[in-house]
Amino acid sequence: MPDVLLLLARTGHTAFTIALIGLWSFRALLAPVAMPRFATIASAGVPVSAGLWLSAQAASLTESSIADAIAAVPDVALHTRFGNALLAGTLLIAVACLIARRAGRGRAGLAAALATTGLLARLASGHAAALQDTPLLVVQAVHVAAAALWLGMLPPLWAALGQHQGDARLIVGRFSRIGLGAVIALAVTGFAQALSLIGDVPALLGTRYGQVTLAKVALFIAILGVAVWNRVVLTPALPASICRLRRSIVAETFTGLLIVAVAALIGMLPPGIHIQPDWPLPFRITLPEPEGAGEAEGSGMGAAIGLALLAVTVVAAAVLCWRRRVRWAGLLAIAGAAAAAFLLLPPIQLQPATQASFRTMPEGFTVAGILRGQDIAAAGCTGCDAILQRLLDPGRGRLTDGELYKTIRNGFEGIVPARGEPLPDAEAWDLAAYLRTRAAGIELDRDGGWSGRLAAPDMPLRCAGELRNLSGLRGRVLRVAAGYAPPVEGALTVNLDPDRATASECAALSDTARRAYSLIVNASPDALTGYWFLVDGNGWLRGTGRGFPDILTEAIRAVAVTPLSEERAHH
């Protein structure tokens, strides 16, 4: 129940604030409009919904009922970042209401600016502020302000069409220009937020945050369709179409209210980047990796041509829409998008998938996890050999880390671990890390290379007296070595032997790192001396060898130019 009240309070407070911003913005930018009852309800709704929000938030934080949480409201309001932000925002909106009581475009504009600032103040308690991610905070601020301007101006537009019928075409034309700018800002900032807070397709489809975001996108497309209908069909027929246009604006307004409610729900959910996704489809898409610099350059040229074609298509379609050649604009958009997709998208393959396909190791792919998994396997695992054979059969498709974990938990073709029951989560992930590493070593011995991606096992390091992790060196090409390893041009040297800390740029804190890395080349820890591993800027192993061949510097340059893309499934 507190969660339902929290959602209603968030939705109500946002909707009332947007209504005031839109009313005052409309008066300042477009035309005077009289909506006294509407303004009174919205002005009263802001503090009431703020109080309900504080109470529901207090109940959520204290895990108590609303009645018991009311006593905690002062503490939540005064001693939490959320409370301070909401209180400051509500006070700014109250000041805006006082300013807007007297008529005048200047006062209306100032009131709208203060109310927008009050709405944006809530971002100080959001995810971007907690991460101190200033670019994301700016993106969110633009997104919220654009949504408030567009959606908030719909009710006064409806009223103005009834009060100023003679100026209907002029008012709608001005509103359309403002709405177009707001829509562009919403689309760009929405995409940027999705990249930061969702990250990839598995999180979009497999987390609640991503799924609710998809619902918001669907509503946005629906309201955009109504807006296009209003602009292309009903606006040219004004003033005869005023009644139909007003009915359409009502539908647009209620769709906007649904978007506000969905956005409020999204604000209550943890971002998709922090959640292990449950893949909902029975298949997954795999993309081929470039085999070398030549193929990478060819792929890059095709992508450049595709992007250029897409840009030209968008501009041409926009010009045709502006000249009201909607049918031709639609045909051009479809043809251009299809051609651009053909050039931008590489050949794809479909592979069977499970719910766990895109889950990743909770603690990452680490030396410690590999060695714990080795101990589990050594204690007795009747199914490990069968799983290894499955990993070593590229013809059946490469298992992701999540699928490997699922195989271990469920057993492999009826074979279960020696203890006779599925392993606990943590042990299953550790065993998955060990089997992945062991299979890589066997494959390297058998085929002279790895058929799939393999991340460099993470480990604690000492770099120039500072404690670091291998994963903290992302963005640089690394040469991980065992034993004597003089510096090499173009790569940072990481030594697996702690006693080499003074001679190398970085060194492992423990000699256990040797044990894990020796599995990658299917050698004993003592025999690892002289081996090196190249790691690209995204943390993927790109090659291994022994000694100091002349081609090492050339290989480092190639790895620096063509790092493998980051990928959720194999981190």
Coordinates of C-alpha atoms in Angstrom, one line a residue:
M1 CA 0.0 0.0 0.0
P2 CA 2.8 2.6 0.8
D3 CA 4.2 1.9 -2.7
V4 CA 0.9 2.7 -4.3
L5 CA 0.5 5.9 -2.3
L6 CA 4.1 6.8 -3.2
L7 CA 3.4 6.3 -6.9
L8 CA 0.2 8.4 -6.7
A9 CA 2.0 11.2 -4.7
R10 CA 4.9 11.3 -7.2
T11 CA 2.5 11.4 -10.1
G12 CA 0.3 14.0 -8.6
H13 CA 3.1 16.3 -7.5
T14 CA 4.7 16.1 -10.9
A15 CA 1.4 16.6 -12.8
F16 CA 0.3 19.6 -10.7
T17 CA 3.7 21.2 -11.1
I18 CA 3.7 20.6 -14.9
A19 CA 0.2 22.0 -15.2
L20 CA 1.4 25.3 -13.5
I21 CA 4.5 25.5 -15.6
G22 CA 2.5 25.0 -18.8
L23 CA -0.2 27.5 -17.9
W24 CA 2.3 30.3 -17.0
S25 CA 4.6 29.4 -20.0
F26 CA 1.5 29.6 -22.3
R27 CA 0.6 33.1 -21.0
A28 CA 4.2 34.3 -21.4
L29 CA 5.0 32.9 -24.8
L30 CA 1.7 32.5 -26.7
A31 CA -1.5 34.2 -25.5
P32 CA -3.4 35.2 -22.4
V33 CA -5.8 32.5 -21.2
A34 CA -8.2 32.5 -18.3
M35 CA -8.2 29.2 -16.3
P36 CA -8.8 30.3 -12.7
R37 CA -10.3 27.1 -11.4
F38 CA -7.6 25.0 -13.1
A39 CA -4.8 27.2 -11.6
T40 CA -6.4 27.0 -8.1
I41 CA -6.6 23.2 -8.1
A42 CA -3.0 22.8 -9.4
S43 CA -1.7 25.4 -6.9
A44 CA -3.4 23.6 -4.0
G45 CA -2.4 20.1 -5.3
V46 CA 1.3 20.8 -5.2
P47 CA 1.7 21.2 -1.4
V48 CA -0.9 18.5 -0.7
S49 CA 0.8 16.0 -2.9
A50 CA 4.2 17.0 -1.5
G51 CA 3.0 16.2 2.0
L52 CA 1.6 12.9 0.9
W53 CA 4.8 12.1 -0.9
L54 CA 6.9 12.8 2.2
S55 CA 4.6 10.6 4.3
A56 CA 4.7 7.7 1.8
Q57 CA 8.5 8.1 1.5
A58 CA 8.8 8.0 5.3
A59 CA 6.7 4.9 5.4
S60 CA 8.9 3.3 2.8
L61 CA 12.1 4.2 4.6
T62 CA 10.9 3.2 8.1
E63 CA 8.8 0.2 6.8
S64 CA 5.9 1.4 8.9
S65 CA 2.3 2.4 8.1
I66 CA 1.4 5.8 6.8
A67 CA -0.1 6.8 10.1
D68 CA 3.1 5.9 12.0
A69 CA 5.3 7.5 9.3
I70 CA 3.6 10.9 9.6
A71 CA 5.5 11.5 12.8
A72 CA 8.7 10.9 10.9
V73 CA 7.9 13.4 8.1
P74 CA 9.9 16.3 9.7
D75 CA 13.0 14.2 10.0
V76 CA 12.6 13.0 6.3
A77 CA 12.0 16.6 5.1
L78 CA 14.9 18.2 7.0
H79 CA 17.5 15.5 7.3
T80 CA 17.5 13.6 4.0
R81 CA 18.6 14.8 0.5
F82 CA 15.2 13.7 -0.9
G83 CA 13.3 15.7 1.7
N84 CA 15.5 18.8 1.3
A85 CA 15.1 18.7 -2.5
L86 CA 11.3 18.2 -2.3
L87 CA 10.9 20.9 0.3
A88 CA 13.0 23.4 -1.6
G89 CA 11.2 22.7 -4.8
T90 CA 7.8 23.1 -3.2
L91 CA 8.7 26.4 -1.7
L92 CA 9.9 27.7 -5.1
I93 CA 6.6 26.7 -6.6
A94 CA 4.7 28.5 -3.8
V95 CA 6.7 31.6 -4.5
A96 CA 5.9 31.2 -8.2
C97 CA 2.2 31.0 -7.4
L98 CA 2.4 34.3 -5.4
I99 CA 4.1 36.0 -8.3
A100 CA 1.6 34.7 -10.9
R101 CA -1.4 36.1 -9.0
R102 CA -1.0 39.4 -10.8
A103 CA -1.4 39.5 -14.6
G104 CA 1.5 40.2 -17.0
R105 CA 3.6 38.2 -19.4
G106 CA 6.8 39.1 -17.5
R107 CA 5.3 37.8 -14.2
A108 CA 4.0 34.7 -15.9
G109 CA 7.5 34.0 -17.4
L110 CA 9.2 34.5 -14.0
A111 CA 6.7 32.2 -12.3
A112 CA 7.2 29.5 -15.0
A113 CA 11.0 29.7 -14.6
L114 CA 10.7 29.4 -10.8
A115 CA 8.3 26.5 -11.0
T116 CA 10.6 24.7 -13.5
T117 CA 13.5 25.2 -11.1
G118 CA 11.4 23.8 -8.3
L119 CA 10.6 20.7 -10.5
L120 CA 14.2 20.2 -11.4
A121 CA 15.3 20.5 -7.7
R122 CA 14.0 17.0 -7.2
L123 CA 16.9 15.7 -9.4
A124 CA 19.3 16.5 -6.6
S125 CA 18.0 13.3 -4.9
G126 CA 18.1 11.2 -8.0
H127 CA 20.5 8.5 -9.4
A128 CA 22.6 10.9 -11.4
A129 CA 23.2 13.2 -8.4
A130 CA 24.1 10.2 -6.2
L131 CA 26.7 9.1 -8.8
Q132 CA 27.9 12.7 -9.2
D133 CA 27.3 12.2 -12.9
T134 CA 27.0 15.9 -14.1
P135 CA 26.4 15.1 -17.8
L136 CA 23.6 12.8 -16.9
L137 CA 22.1 15.3 -14.5
V138 CA 22.1 18.0 -17.3
V139 CA 20.5 15.5 -19.7
Q140 CA 17.8 14.7 -17.1
A141 CA 17.2 18.4 -16.4
V142 CA 16.6 19.1 -20.2
H143 CA 14.4 16.1 -20.5
V144 CA 12.2 17.1 -17.5
A145 CA 12.0 20.8 -18.6
A146 CA 11.1 19.9 -22.2
A147 CA 8.4 17.4 -21.0
A148 CA 6.9 20.1 -18.6
L149 CA 6.8 22.7 -21.3
W150 CA 5.1 20.5 -23.9
L151 CA 2.7 18.5 -21.8
G152 CA 1.9 21.4 -19.5
M153 CA 0.9 23.7 -22.4
L154 CA -1.8 21.3 -23.7
P155 CA -4.6 22.3 -21.2
P156 CA -4.2 26.0 -21.8
L157 CA -4.0 25.4 -25.6
W158 CA -7.4 23.6 -25.3
A159 CA -8.8 26.6 -23.4
A160 CA -7.3 29.1 -25.7
L161 CA -8.9 27.5 -28.7
G162 CA -12.2 28.1 -27.1
Q163 CA -11.5 31.6 -25.9
H164 CA -9.6 33.0 -29.0
Q165 CA -11.1 31.2 -32.0
G166 CA -10.2 34.0 -34.3
D167 CA -6.5 33.6 -33.6
A168 CA -6.6 29.7 -33.5
R169 CA -4.4 29.2 -36.5
L170 CA -1.7 31.7 -35.2
I171 CA -1.8 30.2 -31.6
V172 CA -1.5 26.6 -32.9
G173 CA 1.3 27.5 -35.3
R174 CA 3.3 29.0 -32.5
F175 CA 2.6 26.1 -30.2
S176 CA 3.7 23.6 -32.9
R177 CA 7.1 25.2 -33.1
I178 CA 7.6 25.0 -29.4
G179 CA 6.3 21.5 -29.3
L180 CA 8.7 20.4 -32.1
G181 CA 11.7 21.7 -30.2
A182 CA 10.4 19.9 -27.0
V183 CA 9.9 16.6 -28.9
I184 CA 13.4 16.7 -30.3
A185 CA 14.9 17.5 -26.9
L186 CA 12.8 14.6 -25.4
A187 CA 13.9 12.1 -28.0
V188 CA 17.6 13.0 -27.7
T189 CA 17.8 13.2 -23.9
G190 CA 15.6 10.1 -23.5
F191 CA 18.0 8.1 -25.7
A192 CA 21.0 9.4 -23.7
Q193 CA 19.3 8.5 -20.4
A194 CA 18.6 5.0 -21.7
L195 CA 22.3 4.5 -22.6
S196 CA 23.4 5.6 -19.1
L197 CA 20.7 3.9 -16.9
I198 CA 19.8 0.9 -19.0
G199 CA 23.0 0.3 -21.0
D200 CA 22.1 -2.5 -23.4
V201 CA 19.3 -4.6 -24.9
P202 CA 19.3 -7.4 -22.3
A203 CA 18.7 -4.8 -19.6
L204 CA 16.0 -3.1 -21.7
L205 CA 14.1 -6.3 -22.2
G206 CA 15.0 -8.3 -19.1
T207 CA 14.7 -5.8 -16.2
R208 CA 11.6 -4.2 -14.8
Y209 CA 13.2 -0.8 -15.3
G210 CA 13.8 -1.5 -19.0
Q211 CA 10.3 -2.9 -19.5
V212 CA 8.6 0.1 -17.9
T213 CA 10.8 2.3 -20.0
L214 CA 9.6 0.5 -23.1
A215 CA 6.0 1.3 -22.0
K216 CA 7.0 4.9 -21.7
V217 CA 8.4 4.9 -25.2
A218 CA 5.2 3.3 -26.5
L219 CA 3.2 6.1 -24.9
F220 CA 5.6 8.7 -26.2
I221 CA 5.1 7.3 -29.8
A222 CA 1.3 7.4 -29.3
I223 CA 1.2 11.0 -28.1
L224 CA 3.6 11.9 -30.9
G225 CA 1.2 10.3 -33.4
V226 CA -1.7 12.4 -32.0
A227 CA 0.5 15.5 -32.2
V228 CA 1.4 14.8 -35.9
W229 CA -2.3 14.2 -36.7
N230 CA -3.2 17.6 -35.1
R231 CA -0.4 19.4 -37.0
V232 CA -0.9 17.7 -40.5
V233 CA -4.6 17.1 -40.6
L234 CA -6.5 19.3 -38.2
T235 CA -4.5 22.5 -38.1
P236 CA -4.7 23.2 -41.8
A237 CA -8.5 22.9 -41.5
L238 CA -8.8 25.6 -38.8
P239 CA -11.1 27.3 -37.8
A240 CA -13.6 24.7 -39.0
S241 CA -11.8 21.9 -37.1
I242 CA -11.6 23.6 -33.7
C243 CA -14.0 21.1 -32.0
R244 CA -12.1 18.1 -33.4
L245 CA -8.8 19.6 -32.5
R246 CA -9.9 20.3 -28.9
R247 CA -11.1 16.7 -28.5
S248 CA -7.7 15.5 -29.9
I249 CA -5.9 17.7 -27.4
V250 CA -7.9 16.1 -24.5
A251 CA -6.7 12.7 -25.7
E252 CA -3.1 14.0 -26.0
T253 CA -3.4 15.4 -22.4
F254 CA -4.5 12.2 -20.9
T255 CA -1.8 10.3 -22.7
G256 CA 0.7 12.8 -21.3
L257 CA -0.7 12.1 -17.8
L258 CA -0.1 8.4 -18.3
I259 CA 3.5 9.2 -19.4
V260 CA 4.0 11.2 -16.1
A261 CA 2.7 8.2 -14.1
V262 CA 5.0 5.8 -15.9
A263 CA 7.9 8.2 -15.4
A264 CA 7.1 8.3 -11.7
L265 CA 7.2 4.5 -11.6
I266 CA 10.5 4.5 -13.4
G267 CA 11.9 6.8 -10.7
M268 CA 11.0 4.2 -8.0
L269 CA 12.9 1.4 -9.7
P270 CA 16.6 0.6 -9.6
P271 CA 18.3 1.4 -13.0
G272 CA 18.7 -1.5 -15.3
I273 CA 22.5 -1.3 -15.3
H274 CA 22.4 -2.5 -11.7
I275 CA 20.1 -5.5 -12.2
Q276 CA 20.8 -8.9 -13.5
P277 CA 18.5 -9.3 -16.5
D278 CA 16.1 -12.2 -17.1
W279 CA 16.2 -12.6 -20.9
P280 CA 12.6 -13.1 -22.1
L281 CA 13.2 -14.5 -25.6
P282 CA 14.1 -18.1 -26.6
F283 CA 17.0 -16.8 -28.8
R284 CA 19.7 -14.2 -28.7
I285 CA 21.6 -12.4 -31.4
T286 CA 25.3 -12.7 -31.9
L287 CA 27.4 -10.4 -34.0
P288 CA 30.7 -11.4 -35.7
E289 CA 33.9 -9.7 -34.5
P290 CA 36.3 -8.1 -37.1
E291 CA 39.1 -10.5 -37.8
G292 CA 41.6 -7.8 -38.4
A293 CA 42.3 -4.1 -39.1
G294 CA 41.3 -4.4 -42.8
E295 CA 37.9 -5.9 -42.0
A296 CA 37.5 -3.3 -39.2
E297 CA 38.3 -0.5 -41.7
G298 CA 35.8 -1.9 -44.2
S299 CA 33.1 -2.2 -41.5
G300 CA 33.9 1.4 -40.4
M301 CA 33.5 2.7 -44.0
G302 CA 30.1 1.0 -44.3
A303 CA 29.0 2.4 -41.0
A304 CA 30.1 5.9 -42.1
I305 CA 28.2 5.6 -45.4
G306 CA 25.1 4.3 -43.5
L307 CA 25.1 7.2 -41.0
A308 CA 25.5 9.7 -43.8
L309 CA 22.6 8.2 -45.7
L310 CA 20.5 8.2 -42.5
A311 CA 21.3 11.8 -41.9
V312 CA 20.4 12.8 -45.4
T313 CA 17.2 10.8 -45.2
V314 CA 16.1 12.5 -41.9
V315 CA 16.8 16.0 -43.3
A316 CA 14.9 15.2 -46.6
A317 CA 12.0 13.7 -44.8
A318 CA 11.8 16.7 -42.4
V319 CA 11.8 19.1 -45.4
L320 CA 9.0 17.1 -47.1
C321 CA 6.9 17.1 -43.8
W322 CA 7.4 20.9 -43.5
R323 CA 6.1 21.2 -47.0
R324 CA 3.2 18.9 -46.1
R325 CA 4.3 16.1 -48.5
V326 CA 3.7 13.6 -45.7
R327 CA 3.2 10.5 -48.0
W328 CA 6.4 11.1 -49.8
A329 CA 8.2 11.8 -46.5
G330 CA 7.0 8.5 -45.1
L331 CA 8.1 6.5 -48.2
L332 CA 11.5 8.2 -48.2
A333 CA 12.0 7.5 -44.4
I334 CA 11.2 3.8 -44.9
A335 CA 13.5 3.4 -47.9
G336 CA 16.3 5.4 -46.3
A337 CA 16.1 3.6 -43.0
A338 CA 16.1 0.2 -44.7
A339 CA 19.2 1.1 -46.7
A340 CA 21.0 2.6 -43.7
A341 CA 20.2 -0.5 -41.6
F342 CA 21.7 -2.7 -44.4
L343 CA 24.9 -0.7 -44.2
L344 CA 25.1 -0.2 -40.5
L345 CA 24.1 -3.7 -39.2
P346 CA 26.6 -6.5 -39.6
P347 CA 25.5 -10.1 -40.4
I348 CA 23.7 -11.6 -37.4
Q349 CA 23.2 -15.1 -36.1
L350 CA 20.5 -16.4 -33.8
Q351 CA 21.4 -18.8 -31.0
P352 CA 19.2 -20.5 -28.4
A353 CA 18.9 -18.6 -25.2
T354 CA 17.7 -19.1 -21.6
Q355 CA 16.5 -16.7 -18.9
A356 CA 20.0 -16.4 -17.5
S357 CA 21.7 -15.8 -20.9
F358 CA 22.7 -12.3 -20.1
R359 CA 23.5 -12.5 -16.4
T360 CA 27.0 -11.8 -15.4
M361 CA 29.3 -12.9 -12.6
P362 CA 28.3 -10.8 -9.6
E363 CA 31.9 -10.2 -8.5
G364 CA 33.3 -10.1 -12.0
F365 CA 35.6 -12.5 -13.7
T366 CA 38.4 -12.6 -11.0
V367 CA 41.5 -14.6 -10.1
A368 CA 40.0 -15.3 -6.7
G369 CA 36.7 -16.7 -8.2
I370 CA 38.6 -18.9 -10.7
L371 CA 40.7 -20.5 -7.9
R372 CA 37.7 -21.0 -5.7
G373 CA 36.0 -22.8 -8.6
Q374 CA 39.1 -24.9 -9.1
D375 CA 38.9 -26.1 -5.5
I376 CA 35.2 -26.9 -6.0
A377 CA 36.0 -29.0 -9.1
A378 CA 38.9 -30.7 -7.3
A379 CA 36.6 -31.7 -4.5
G380 CA 34.5 -33.7 -6.9
C381 CA 32.3 -32.7 -9.8
T382 CA 30.9 -35.5 -11.9
G383 CA 29.5 -33.2 -14.5
C384 CA 32.5 -30.9 -15.0
D385 CA 34.1 -33.0 -17.7
A386 CA 30.8 -33.0 -19.7
I387 CA 30.5 -29.3 -19.3
L388 CA 34.1 -28.8 -20.5
Q389 CA 33.3 -30.8 -23.6
R390 CA 30.3 -28.6 -24.2
L391 CA 32.5 -25.5 -23.9
L392 CA 35.0 -27.0 -26.3
D393 CA 32.4 -27.7 -29.0
P394 CA 32.2 -24.4 -31.0
G395 CA 29.8 -26.0 -33.5
R396 CA 27.0 -25.9 -30.8
G397 CA 27.4 -22.2 -30.2
R398 CA 29.3 -20.4 -27.4
L399 CA 27.7 -20.4 -24.0
T400 CA 27.5 -17.1 -22.3
D401 CA 28.5 -16.8 -18.7
G402 CA 24.9 -16.8 -17.6
E403 CA 24.1 -19.9 -19.7
L404 CA 27.2 -21.6 -18.2
Y405 CA 26.0 -20.7 -14.7
K406 CA 22.5 -22.1 -15.5
T407 CA 24.0 -25.3 -16.9
I408 CA 25.9 -25.8 -13.6
R409 CA 22.9 -25.1 -11.4
N410 CA 20.6 -27.4 -13.4
G411 CA 23.1 -30.1 -14.2
F412 CA 24.3 -31.1 -17.7
E413 CA 22.2 -33.7 -19.5
G414 CA 21.2 -35.3 -16.2
I415 CA 24.6 -35.0 -14.6
V416 CA 24.8 -33.0 -11.4
P417 CA 27.7 -32.0 -9.1
A418 CA 29.2 -34.7 -6.9
R419 CA 27.3 -33.6 -3.8
G420 CA 24.0 -34.6 -5.5
E421 CA 22.3 -31.2 -5.4
P422 CA 22.7 -27.9 -7.3
L423 CA 25.5 -25.7 -6.1
P424 CA 24.6 -22.4 -4.3
D425 CA 24.7 -19.3 -6.4
A426 CA 28.2 -18.1 -5.4
E427 CA 29.8 -21.5 -5.8
A428 CA 28.1 -22.0 -9.2
W429 CA 29.5 -18.7 -10.5
D430 CA 33.0 -19.6 -9.2
L431 CA 32.8 -23.0 -10.9
A432 CA 31.7 -21.2 -14.1
A433 CA 34.7 -18.9 -13.9
Y434 CA 37.1 -21.9 -13.5
L435 CA 35.5 -24.0 -16.3
R436 CA 35.6 -21.0 -18.7
T437 CA 39.3 -20.5 -17.9
R438 CA 40.1 -24.2 -18.1
A439 CA 38.3 -24.6 -21.4
A440 CA 40.3 -21.6 -22.8
G441 CA 43.6 -23.3 -21.9
I442 CA 42.6 -26.6 -23.5
E443 CA 41.4 -24.8 -26.6
L444 CA 44.6 -22.8 -26.9
D445 CA 46.6 -26.0 -26.6
R446 CA 44.5 -27.8 -29.2
D447 CA 43.8 -25.1 -31.7
G448 CA 46.5 -22.4 -31.1
G449 CA 43.9 -19.8 -30.2
W450 CA 40.5 -19.0 -28.6
S451 CA 37.3 -19.3 -30.6
G452 CA 35.5 -16.8 -28.4
R453 CA 36.1 -13.9 -26.2
L454 CA 37.9 -14.3 -22.8
A455 CA 38.2 -11.5 -20.3
A456 CA 41.5 -10.9 -18.5
P457 CA 40.9 -12.2 -14.9
D458 CA 40.7 -9.3 -12.6
M459 CA 43.1 -9.1 -9.6
P460 CA 44.4 -6.6 -7.1
L461 CA 47.6 -4.8 -8.1
R462 CA 50.2 -2.4 -6.8
C463 CA 51.1 0.3 -9.3
A464 CA 53.9 2.7 -8.3
G465 CA 53.0 2.1 -4.6
E466 CA 49.2 2.6 -5.2
L467 CA 46.7 -0.2 -4.8
R468 CA 44.6 -0.8 -7.9
N469 CA 42.7 -3.5 -9.7
L470 CA 43.3 -4.8 -13.2
S471 CA 39.8 -3.7 -14.2
G472 CA 40.7 -0.1 -13.0
L473 CA 43.2 0.1 -15.9
R474 CA 40.5 0.0 -18.6
G475 CA 41.2 2.2 -21.6
R476 CA 44.9 1.2 -21.8
V477 CA 46.5 -1.8 -23.6
L478 CA 48.1 -4.1 -21.0
R479 CA 50.9 -6.6 -21.3
V480 CA 50.4 -9.1 -18.4
A481 CA 53.6 -11.0 -17.9
A482 CA 55.2 -13.6 -15.6
G483 CA 58.9 -13.2 -14.6
Y484 CA 61.3 -10.9 -16.2
A485 CA 59.4 -8.4 -18.4
P486 CA 61.2 -5.2 -19.5
P487 CA 58.9 -2.3 -20.5
V488 CA 57.5 -2.4 -24.0
E489 CA 56.3 0.5 -26.1
G490 CA 52.6 1.1 -26.3
A491 CA 51.5 -1.1 -23.4
L492 CA 51.5 -0.9 -19.6
T493 CA 53.3 -3.9 -18.1
V494 CA 51.5 -5.8 -15.3
N495 CA 53.6 -8.6 -13.7
L496 CA 52.0 -11.6 -12.1
D497 CA 54.9 -11.9 -9.6
P498 CA 54.6 -9.7 -6.5
D499 CA 58.4 -9.5 -6.1
R500 CA 58.5 -7.7 -9.5
A501 CA 56.7 -4.6 -8.2
T502 CA 59.7 -2.4 -8.3
A503 CA 60.9 -3.6 -11.7
S504 CA 57.4 -3.4 -13.5
E505 CA 54.9 -0.7 -13.8
C506 CA 52.3 -2.8 -11.9
A507 CA 52.5 -6.2 -10.1
A508 CA 50.0 -8.6 -8.6
L509 CA 49.6 -8.4 -4.8
S510 CA 49.5 -12.2 -4.5
D511 CA 51.3 -15.1 -6.3
T512 CA 47.9 -16.8 -6.6
A513 CA 47.5 -14.8 -9.8
R514 CA 50.0 -17.1 -11.5
R515 CA 47.8 -20.1 -10.7
A516 CA 44.8 -18.6 -12.5
Y517 CA 46.7 -17.3 -15.5
S518 CA 48.5 -20.6 -16.0
L519 CA 45.1 -22.2 -16.6
I520 CA 44.6 -19.9 -19.6
V521 CA 47.6 -21.4 -21.4
N522 CA 47.1 -24.9 -19.9
A523 CA 50.5 -24.9 -18.1
S524 CA 51.7 -25.3 -14.5
P525 CA 52.2 -22.1 -12.5
D526 CA 56.0 -22.7 -12.4
A527 CA 56.1 -23.1 -16.2
L528 CA 54.4 -19.7 -16.7
T529 CA 57.6 -17.8 -16.5
G530 CA 58.3 -16.0 -19.8
Y531 CA 54.6 -15.9 -20.9
W532 CA 52.8 -12.7 -21.7
F533 CA 49.2 -11.8 -22.3
L534 CA 47.9 -8.8 -24.3
V535 CA 44.8 -7.1 -22.9
D536 CA 42.9 -4.5 -24.9
G537 CA 41.4 -1.3 -23.6
N538 CA 38.0 -3.0 -22.8
G539 CA 39.6 -5.8 -20.8
W540 CA 39.6 -8.6 -23.3
L541 CA 42.5 -11.0 -23.8
R542 CA 43.8 -10.6 -27.4
G543 CA 46.8 -12.9 -27.6
T544 CA 49.5 -14.7 -25.7
G545 CA 53.0 -15.9 -26.3
R546 CA 56.4 -16.5 -24.7
G547 CA 59.6 -14.5 -24.8
F548 CA 60.0 -11.1 -26.5
P549 CA 59.4 -11.5 -30.3
D550 CA 59.8 -8.6 -32.7
I551 CA 56.1 -8.7 -33.5
L552 CA 55.1 -7.8 -30.0
T553 CA 55.2 -4.1 -30.5
E554 CA 53.2 -4.4 -33.8
A555 CA 50.7 -6.7 -32.1
I556 CA 50.2 -4.0 -29.3
R557 CA 49.5 -1.4 -31.9
A558 CA 46.9 -3.6 -33.6
V559 CA 45.2 -4.3 -30.3
A560 CA 45.1 -0.6 -29.5
V561 CA 43.5 0.2 -32.8
T562 CA 40.8 -2.6 -32.8
P563 CA 39.7 -3.3 -29.2
L564 CA 36.7 -5.7 -28.9
S565 CA 33.5 -4.0 -28.0
E566 CA 32.2 -4.2 -24.4
E567 CA 29.6 -7.0 -24.0
R568 CA 27.4 -7.8 -21.0
A569 CA 27.3 -11.5 -21.6
H570 CA 31.0 -12.1 -21.1
H571 CA 32.2 -9.6 -18.5

